[in-house]
Coordinates of C-alpha atoms and ligand atoms in Angstrom, one line a residue:
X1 CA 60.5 92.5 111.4
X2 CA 61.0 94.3 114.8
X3 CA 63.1 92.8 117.2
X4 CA 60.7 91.5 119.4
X5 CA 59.4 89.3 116.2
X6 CA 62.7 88.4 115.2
X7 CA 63.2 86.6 118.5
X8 CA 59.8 85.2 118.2
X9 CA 60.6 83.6 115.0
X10 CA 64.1 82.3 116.5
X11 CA 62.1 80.0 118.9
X12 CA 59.5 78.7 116.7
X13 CA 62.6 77.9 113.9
X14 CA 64.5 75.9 116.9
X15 CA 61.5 74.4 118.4
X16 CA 61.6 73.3 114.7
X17 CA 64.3 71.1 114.7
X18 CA 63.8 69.6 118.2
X19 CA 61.8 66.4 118.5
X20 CA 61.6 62.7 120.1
X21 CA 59.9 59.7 119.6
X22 CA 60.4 57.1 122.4
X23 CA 59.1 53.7 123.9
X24 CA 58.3 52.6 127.5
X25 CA 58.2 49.4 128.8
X26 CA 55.7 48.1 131.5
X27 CA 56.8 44.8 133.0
X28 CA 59.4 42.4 134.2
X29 CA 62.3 45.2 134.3
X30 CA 65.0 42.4 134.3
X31 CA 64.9 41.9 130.4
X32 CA 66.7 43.2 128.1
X33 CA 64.4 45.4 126.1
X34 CA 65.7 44.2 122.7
X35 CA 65.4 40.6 123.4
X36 CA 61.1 41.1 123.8
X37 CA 59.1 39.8 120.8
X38 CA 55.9 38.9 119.8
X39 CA 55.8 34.5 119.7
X40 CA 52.7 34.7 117.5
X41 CA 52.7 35.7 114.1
X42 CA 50.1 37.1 113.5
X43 CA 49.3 41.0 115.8
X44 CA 46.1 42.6 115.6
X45 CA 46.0 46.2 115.9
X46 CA 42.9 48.5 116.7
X47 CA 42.8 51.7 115.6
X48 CA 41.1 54.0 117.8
X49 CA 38.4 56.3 116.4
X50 CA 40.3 59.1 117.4
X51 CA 42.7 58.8 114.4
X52 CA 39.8 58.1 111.7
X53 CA 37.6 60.6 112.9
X54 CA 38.3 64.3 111.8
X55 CA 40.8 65.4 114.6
X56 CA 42.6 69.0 114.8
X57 CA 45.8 67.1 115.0
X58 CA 46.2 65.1 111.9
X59 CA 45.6 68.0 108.7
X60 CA 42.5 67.4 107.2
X61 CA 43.2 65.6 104.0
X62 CA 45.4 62.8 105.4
X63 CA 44.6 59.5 104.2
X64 CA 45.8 58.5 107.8
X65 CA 44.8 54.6 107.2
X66 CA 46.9 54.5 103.6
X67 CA 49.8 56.4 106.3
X68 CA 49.2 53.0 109.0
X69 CA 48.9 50.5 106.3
X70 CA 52.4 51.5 104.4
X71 CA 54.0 52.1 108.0
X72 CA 53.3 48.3 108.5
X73 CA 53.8 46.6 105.0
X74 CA 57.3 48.0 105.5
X75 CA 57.8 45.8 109.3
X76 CA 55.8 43.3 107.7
X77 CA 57.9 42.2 104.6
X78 CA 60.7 41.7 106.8
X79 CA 59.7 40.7 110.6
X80 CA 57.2 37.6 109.4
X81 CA 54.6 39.1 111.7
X82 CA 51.0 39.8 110.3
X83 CA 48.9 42.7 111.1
X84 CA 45.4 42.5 111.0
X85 CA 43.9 46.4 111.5
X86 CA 40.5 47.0 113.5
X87 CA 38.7 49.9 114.3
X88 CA 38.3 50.5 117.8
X89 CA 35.8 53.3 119.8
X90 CA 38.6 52.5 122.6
X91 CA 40.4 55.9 123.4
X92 CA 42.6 55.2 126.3
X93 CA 46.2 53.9 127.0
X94 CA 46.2 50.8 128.9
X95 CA 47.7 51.6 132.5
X96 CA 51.2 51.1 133.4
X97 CA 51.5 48.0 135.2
X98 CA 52.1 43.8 134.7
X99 CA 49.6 43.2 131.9
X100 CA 47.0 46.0 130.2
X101 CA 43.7 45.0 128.5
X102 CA 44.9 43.1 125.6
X103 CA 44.3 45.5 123.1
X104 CA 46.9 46.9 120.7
X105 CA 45.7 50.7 120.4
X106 CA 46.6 53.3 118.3
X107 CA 45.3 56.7 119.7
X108 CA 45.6 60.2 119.9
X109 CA 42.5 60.7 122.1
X110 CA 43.6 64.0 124.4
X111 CA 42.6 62.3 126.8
X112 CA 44.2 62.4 131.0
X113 CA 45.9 59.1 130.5
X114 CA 47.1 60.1 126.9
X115 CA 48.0 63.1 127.9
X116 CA 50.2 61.6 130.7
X117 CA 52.5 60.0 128.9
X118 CA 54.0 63.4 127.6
X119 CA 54.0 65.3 131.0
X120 CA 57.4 65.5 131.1
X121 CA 57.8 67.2 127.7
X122 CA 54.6 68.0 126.3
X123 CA 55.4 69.7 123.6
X124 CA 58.7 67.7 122.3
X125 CA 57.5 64.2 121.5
X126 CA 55.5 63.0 118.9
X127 CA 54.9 59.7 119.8
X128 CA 55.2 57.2 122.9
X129 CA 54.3 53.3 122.4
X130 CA 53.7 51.3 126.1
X131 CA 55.0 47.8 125.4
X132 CA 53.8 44.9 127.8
X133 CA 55.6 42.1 128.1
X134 CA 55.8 38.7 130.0
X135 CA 58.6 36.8 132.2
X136 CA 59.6 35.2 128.9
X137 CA 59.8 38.4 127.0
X138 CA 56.6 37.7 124.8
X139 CA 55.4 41.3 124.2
X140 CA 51.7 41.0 125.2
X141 CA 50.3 44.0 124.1
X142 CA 51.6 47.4 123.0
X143 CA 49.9 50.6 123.1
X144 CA 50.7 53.3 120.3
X145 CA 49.6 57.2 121.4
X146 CA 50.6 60.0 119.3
X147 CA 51.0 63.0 121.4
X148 CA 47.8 65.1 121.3
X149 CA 49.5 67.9 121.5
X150 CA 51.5 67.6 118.2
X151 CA 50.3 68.1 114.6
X152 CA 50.5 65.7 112.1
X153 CA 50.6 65.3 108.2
X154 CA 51.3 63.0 105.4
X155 CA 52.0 65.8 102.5
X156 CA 55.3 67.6 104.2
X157 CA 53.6 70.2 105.8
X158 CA 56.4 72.3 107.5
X159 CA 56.3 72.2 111.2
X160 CA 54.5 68.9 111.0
X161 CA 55.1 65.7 111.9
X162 CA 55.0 63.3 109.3
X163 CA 52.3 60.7 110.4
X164 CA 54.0 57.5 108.3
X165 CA 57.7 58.0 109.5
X166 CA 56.5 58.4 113.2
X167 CA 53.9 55.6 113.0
X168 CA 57.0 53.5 111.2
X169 CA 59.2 54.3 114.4
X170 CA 56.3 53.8 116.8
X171 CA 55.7 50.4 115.3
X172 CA 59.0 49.2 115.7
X173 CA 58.9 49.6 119.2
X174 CA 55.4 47.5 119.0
X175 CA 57.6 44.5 117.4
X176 CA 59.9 45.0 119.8
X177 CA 62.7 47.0 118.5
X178 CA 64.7 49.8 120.7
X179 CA 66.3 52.8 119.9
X180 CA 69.1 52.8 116.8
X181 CA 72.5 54.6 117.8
X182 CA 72.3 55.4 113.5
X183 CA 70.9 58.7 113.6
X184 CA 69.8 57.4 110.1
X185 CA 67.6 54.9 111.8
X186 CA 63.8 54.9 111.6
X187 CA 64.7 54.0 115.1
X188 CA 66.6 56.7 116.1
X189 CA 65.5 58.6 119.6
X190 CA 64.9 61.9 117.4
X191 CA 63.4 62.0 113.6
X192 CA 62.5 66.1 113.6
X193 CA 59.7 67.6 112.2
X194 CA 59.2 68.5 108.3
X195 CA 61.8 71.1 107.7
X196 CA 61.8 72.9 104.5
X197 CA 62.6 70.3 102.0
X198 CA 60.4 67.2 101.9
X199 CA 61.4 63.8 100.8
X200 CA 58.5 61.9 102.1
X201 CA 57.6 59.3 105.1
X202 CA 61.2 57.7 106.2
X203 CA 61.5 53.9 105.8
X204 CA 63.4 51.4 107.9
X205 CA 67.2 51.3 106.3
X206 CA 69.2 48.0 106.3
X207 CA 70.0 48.1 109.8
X208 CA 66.2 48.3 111.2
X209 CA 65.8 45.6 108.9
X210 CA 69.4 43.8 110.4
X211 CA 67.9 43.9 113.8
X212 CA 64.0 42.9 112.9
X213 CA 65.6 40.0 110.8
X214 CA 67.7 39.0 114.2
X215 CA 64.9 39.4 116.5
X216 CA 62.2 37.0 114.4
X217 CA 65.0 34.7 112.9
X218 CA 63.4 34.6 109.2
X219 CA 64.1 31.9 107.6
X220 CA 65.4 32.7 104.1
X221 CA 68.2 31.9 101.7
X222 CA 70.2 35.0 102.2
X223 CA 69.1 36.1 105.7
X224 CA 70.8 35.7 108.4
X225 CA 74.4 35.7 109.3
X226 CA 76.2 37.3 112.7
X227 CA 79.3 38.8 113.8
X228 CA 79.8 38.4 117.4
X229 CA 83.0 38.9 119.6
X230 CA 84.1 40.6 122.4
X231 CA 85.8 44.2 122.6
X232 CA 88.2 44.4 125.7
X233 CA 89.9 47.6 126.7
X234 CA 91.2 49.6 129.7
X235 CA 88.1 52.2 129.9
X236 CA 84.6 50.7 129.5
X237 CA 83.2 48.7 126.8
X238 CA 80.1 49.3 127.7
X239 CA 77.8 51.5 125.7
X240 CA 80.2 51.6 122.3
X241 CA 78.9 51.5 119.4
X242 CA 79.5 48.8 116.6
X243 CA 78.7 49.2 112.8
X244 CA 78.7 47.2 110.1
X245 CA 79.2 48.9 106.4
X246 CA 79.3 46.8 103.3
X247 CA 81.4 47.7 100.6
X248 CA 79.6 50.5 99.1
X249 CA 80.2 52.5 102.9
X250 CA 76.6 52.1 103.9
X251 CA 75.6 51.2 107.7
X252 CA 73.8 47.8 107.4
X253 CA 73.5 46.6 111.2
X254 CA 74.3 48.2 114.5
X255 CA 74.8 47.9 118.2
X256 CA 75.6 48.7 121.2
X257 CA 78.7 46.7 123.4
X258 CA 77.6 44.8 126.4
X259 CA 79.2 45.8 130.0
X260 CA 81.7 43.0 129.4
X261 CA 82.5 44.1 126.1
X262 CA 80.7 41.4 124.2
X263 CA 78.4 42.5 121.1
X264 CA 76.4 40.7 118.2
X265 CA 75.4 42.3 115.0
X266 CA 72.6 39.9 113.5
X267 CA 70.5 39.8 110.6
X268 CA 73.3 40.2 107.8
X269 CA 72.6 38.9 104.5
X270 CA 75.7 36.9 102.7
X271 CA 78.1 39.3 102.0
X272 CA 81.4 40.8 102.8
X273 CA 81.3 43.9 105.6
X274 CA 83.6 46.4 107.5
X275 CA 83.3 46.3 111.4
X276 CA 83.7 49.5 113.2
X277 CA 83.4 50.8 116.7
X278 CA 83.3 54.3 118.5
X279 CA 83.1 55.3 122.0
X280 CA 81.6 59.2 122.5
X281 CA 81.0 60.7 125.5
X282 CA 80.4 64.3 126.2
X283 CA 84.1 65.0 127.1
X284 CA 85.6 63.2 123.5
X285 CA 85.8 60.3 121.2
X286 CA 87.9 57.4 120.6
X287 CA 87.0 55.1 117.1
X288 CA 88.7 52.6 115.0
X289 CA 88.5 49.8 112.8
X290 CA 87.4 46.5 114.2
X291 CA 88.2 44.2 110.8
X292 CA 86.2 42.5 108.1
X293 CA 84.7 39.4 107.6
X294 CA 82.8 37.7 104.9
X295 CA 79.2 35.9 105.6
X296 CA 78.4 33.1 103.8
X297 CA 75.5 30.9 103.8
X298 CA 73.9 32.5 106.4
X299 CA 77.4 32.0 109.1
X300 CA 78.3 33.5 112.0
X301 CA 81.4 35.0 111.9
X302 CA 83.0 36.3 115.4
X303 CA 85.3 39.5 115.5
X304 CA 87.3 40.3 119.0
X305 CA 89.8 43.2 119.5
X306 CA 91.1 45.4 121.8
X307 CA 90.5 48.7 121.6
X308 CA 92.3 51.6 122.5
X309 CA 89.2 53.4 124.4
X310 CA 91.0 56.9 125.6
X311 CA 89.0 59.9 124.3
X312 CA 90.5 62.1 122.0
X313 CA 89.6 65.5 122.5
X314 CA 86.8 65.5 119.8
X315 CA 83.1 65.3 119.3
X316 CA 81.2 65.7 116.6
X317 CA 77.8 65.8 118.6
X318 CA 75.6 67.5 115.8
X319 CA 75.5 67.9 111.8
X320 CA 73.0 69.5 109.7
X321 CA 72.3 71.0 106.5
X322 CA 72.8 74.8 105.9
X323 CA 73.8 76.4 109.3
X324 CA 71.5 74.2 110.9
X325 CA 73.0 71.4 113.3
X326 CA 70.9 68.9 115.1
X327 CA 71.2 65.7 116.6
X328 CA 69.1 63.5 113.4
X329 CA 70.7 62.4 110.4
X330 CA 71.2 65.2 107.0
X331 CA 68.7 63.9 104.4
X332 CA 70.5 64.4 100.8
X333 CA 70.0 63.1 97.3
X334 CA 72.2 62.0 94.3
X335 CA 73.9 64.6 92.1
X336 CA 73.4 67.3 94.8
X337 CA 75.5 69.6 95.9
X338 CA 75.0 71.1 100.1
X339 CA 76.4 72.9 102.5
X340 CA 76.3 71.1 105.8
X341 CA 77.6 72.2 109.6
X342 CA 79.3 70.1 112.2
X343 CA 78.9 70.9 115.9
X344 CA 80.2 70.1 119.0
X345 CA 83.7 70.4 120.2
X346 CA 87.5 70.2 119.4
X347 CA 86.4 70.9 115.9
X348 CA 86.6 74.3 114.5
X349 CA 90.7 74.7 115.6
X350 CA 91.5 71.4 114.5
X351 CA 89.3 69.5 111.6
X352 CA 91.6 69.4 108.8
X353 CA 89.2 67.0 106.6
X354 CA 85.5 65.6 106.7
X355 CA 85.0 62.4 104.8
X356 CA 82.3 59.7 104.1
X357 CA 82.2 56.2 104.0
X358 CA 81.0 56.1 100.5
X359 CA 83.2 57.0 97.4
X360 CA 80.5 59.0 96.0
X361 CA 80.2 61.6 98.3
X362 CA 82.8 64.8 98.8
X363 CA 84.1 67.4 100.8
X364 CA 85.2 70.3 99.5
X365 CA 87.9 70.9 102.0
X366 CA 88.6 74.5 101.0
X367 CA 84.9 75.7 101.9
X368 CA 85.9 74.5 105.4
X369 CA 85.4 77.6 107.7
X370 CA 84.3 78.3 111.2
X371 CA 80.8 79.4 112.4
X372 CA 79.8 80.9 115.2
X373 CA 76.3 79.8 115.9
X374 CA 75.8 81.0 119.2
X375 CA 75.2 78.1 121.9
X376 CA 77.1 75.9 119.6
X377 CA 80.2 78.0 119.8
X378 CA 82.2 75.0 117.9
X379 CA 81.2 74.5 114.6
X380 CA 82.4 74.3 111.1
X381 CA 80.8 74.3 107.6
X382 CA 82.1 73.3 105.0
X383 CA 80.2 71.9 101.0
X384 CA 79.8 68.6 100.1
X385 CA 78.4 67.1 96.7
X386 CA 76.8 63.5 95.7
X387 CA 77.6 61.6 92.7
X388 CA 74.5 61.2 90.6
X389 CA 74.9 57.2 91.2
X390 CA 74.9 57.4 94.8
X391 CA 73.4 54.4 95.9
X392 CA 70.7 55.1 98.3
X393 CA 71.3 54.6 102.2
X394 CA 72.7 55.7 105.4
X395 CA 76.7 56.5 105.3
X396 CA 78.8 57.9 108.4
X397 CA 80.7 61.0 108.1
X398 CA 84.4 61.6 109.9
X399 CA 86.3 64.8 110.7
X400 CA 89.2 64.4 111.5
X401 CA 92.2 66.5 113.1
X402 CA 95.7 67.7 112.4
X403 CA 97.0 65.5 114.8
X404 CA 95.1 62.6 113.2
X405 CA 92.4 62.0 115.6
X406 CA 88.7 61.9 114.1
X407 CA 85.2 61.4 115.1
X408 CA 82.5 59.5 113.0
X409 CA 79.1 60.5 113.2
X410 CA 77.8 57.1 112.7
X411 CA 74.8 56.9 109.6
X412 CA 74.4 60.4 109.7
X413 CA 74.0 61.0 105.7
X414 CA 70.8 60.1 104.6
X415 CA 70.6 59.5 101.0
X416 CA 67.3 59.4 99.2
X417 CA 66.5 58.0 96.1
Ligands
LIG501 ZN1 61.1 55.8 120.1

């Protein structure tokens, strides 16, 4: 390969990795995002013959309906909502404004309004959903467009988007869910492209299904206990992020702190969790414990503390497998061994160990070593390997420093089946 190649292939492997999916809200502007819902149960969706018909976005031999259909059963099981799917010649995103026309589309038309939406980075997203809503925070109408720009597949294709997880993500802003701090989260801001390893469409994990659970209020013998409480400290509350892990280490509901400190994890079946909370911010990262509590019969359970919020001069900003950080969670299975790379700062001096929340997955602490990988001067690798019995979910990973201080990167090990 001659140089000029090799630089080519540089950009097309880190254009790669980089991706976003993301939601927009027309309306009242006063709501909180996350409190918007749909008040009837049953949401009809129209599929706009730009999807069905052949398109030179979606690869040919997508069964692109089988894709939609899956991406809702999965919302559907746990929100109560029913979906009834139409076909639509409609091709168009309704307007920005109060109200649109009514009609829940899913396009990829490449048309001037479609194209719009993704002026700002047209060749980064995947996906936008519009979401209407009225003064009472009944969504009225949400508008799904994948970007015509983008390709799209359901059989791993490298480079691709997969069409299930983005129209799972896209759907969850049409039921009225925001992005997931969990980087494990079908909600997350950024799921990236297929890379080389495939391990099919992405599903909601416990905590998309926390938060749908807490947003519809489904009845249901073991659904749907709280922890709520208040964090108080002398930086700002605001913004930090609260997890819950059950007892096997895996991330079952998460949220974000209110400006005066308050916070509410909904949605938890009976059962007994851990409570954690991290504040990150570009400069360093302060996290600790927060307690446990035990739900019973559907309980809530409140949980104050006050933290100590100053930063310690870490930040794990990135992870990734091989030598490959980015900012979405590492997808592993059972009985695997990997290398994986951390990146971002205060690390590559300083982290003496990198652990898990679940018993089943190590660090061999010896394989620790720097890398140099260029823009992301501070980095370490290091291998890590699964117990065959893993139990499948999301589970935070910690480095942590000689002088004791550590950084969690919050439902950032994705573990397959
Ligand atoms: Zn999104």
């Amino acid at each position: 390969m001659n140089r000029l190649l090799q630089i080519i292939a540089l950009i097309v492997a880190a254009a790669a990795v980089v991706s976003a999916m993301s939601a927009e809200l027309a309306g009242n502007p006063l709501l909180q995002p996350q409190t918007l819902r749909w008040r009837s149960s049953v949401v009809r969706i129209a599929v706009s013959t730009s999807i069905t018909a052949q398109n030179s976005n979606i690869k040919a031999d997508a069964d692109v309906m089988a894709a939609l259909e899956r991406s809702i059963a999965a919302w559907e099981a746990v929100s109560g909502l029913e979906f009834r799917i139409e076909s639509s010649d409609r091709q168009n995103v309704s307007p920005s404004g109060t109200a649109g026309d009514g009609v829940n589309l899913v396009t990829i038309a490449p048309t001037q309004e479609n194209l719009q939406l993704f002026a700002s980075d047209p060749f980064g997203e995947s996906a936008k959903t519009r979401v209407f809503y009225n003064r009472r925070g009944t969504i009225t109408e949400a508008d799904i467009v994948l970007n015509p720009l983008q390709q799209f597949s359901t059989d791993g294709t490298y480079g691709t988007f997969d069409l299930e997880t983005t129209l799972s993500h896209e759907i969850g802003h049409l039921i009225g869910l925001k992005h997931s701090p969990i980087s494990g989260s079908i909600m997350a801001e950024h799921i990236p492209r297929n890379g080389d390893v495939y391990f099919g469409p992405r599903l909601p994990i416990e905590g998309d299904v926390a938060a749908v659970r807490d947003l519809y209020g489904i009845d249901s013998d073991i659904c749907c206990g709280v922890v709520m409480g208040r964090l108080t400290a002398s930086g700002k509350t605001k913004g930090v992020t609260i997890w819950a892990e059950d007892t096997q280490g895996r991330v079952v509901a998460q949220t974000e702190a209110n400006a005066d400190g308050s916070y509410r994890l909904g949605g938890l079946s009976d059962a007994k969790y851990q409570i954690f909370w991290q504040r990150r911010d570009p400069s360093g990262t302060s996290t600790g414990d927060l307690g446990s509590v035990t739900i019973e019969n559907g309980a809530i359970a409140t949980l104050s503390k006050r933290i100590n919020a100053d930063l310690a001069d870490i930040v794990v900003e990135d992870v990734g497998l091989g030598l490959h950080p980015g900012d979405s969670a590492i997808l592993v299975r059972p009985g695997r061994q990997y290398t994986i790379c951390l990146a971002g700062h205060g690390l590559a001096d300083a982290v003496t160990s990198v652990t898990f929340s679940s018993k089943s997955i190590h660090s061999e602490i010896a394989s620790l070593s720097r890398q140099d990988l260029g823009r992301k001067a501070d980095a370490v690798s290091l291998s890590i390997s699964l117990d065959p019995d893993t139990p499948p979910g999301v589970y935070t990973l910690y480095a942590t420093r000689r002088d004791g201080t550590r950084a969690a990167a919050v439902g950032a090990v994705l573990v397959s089946k």
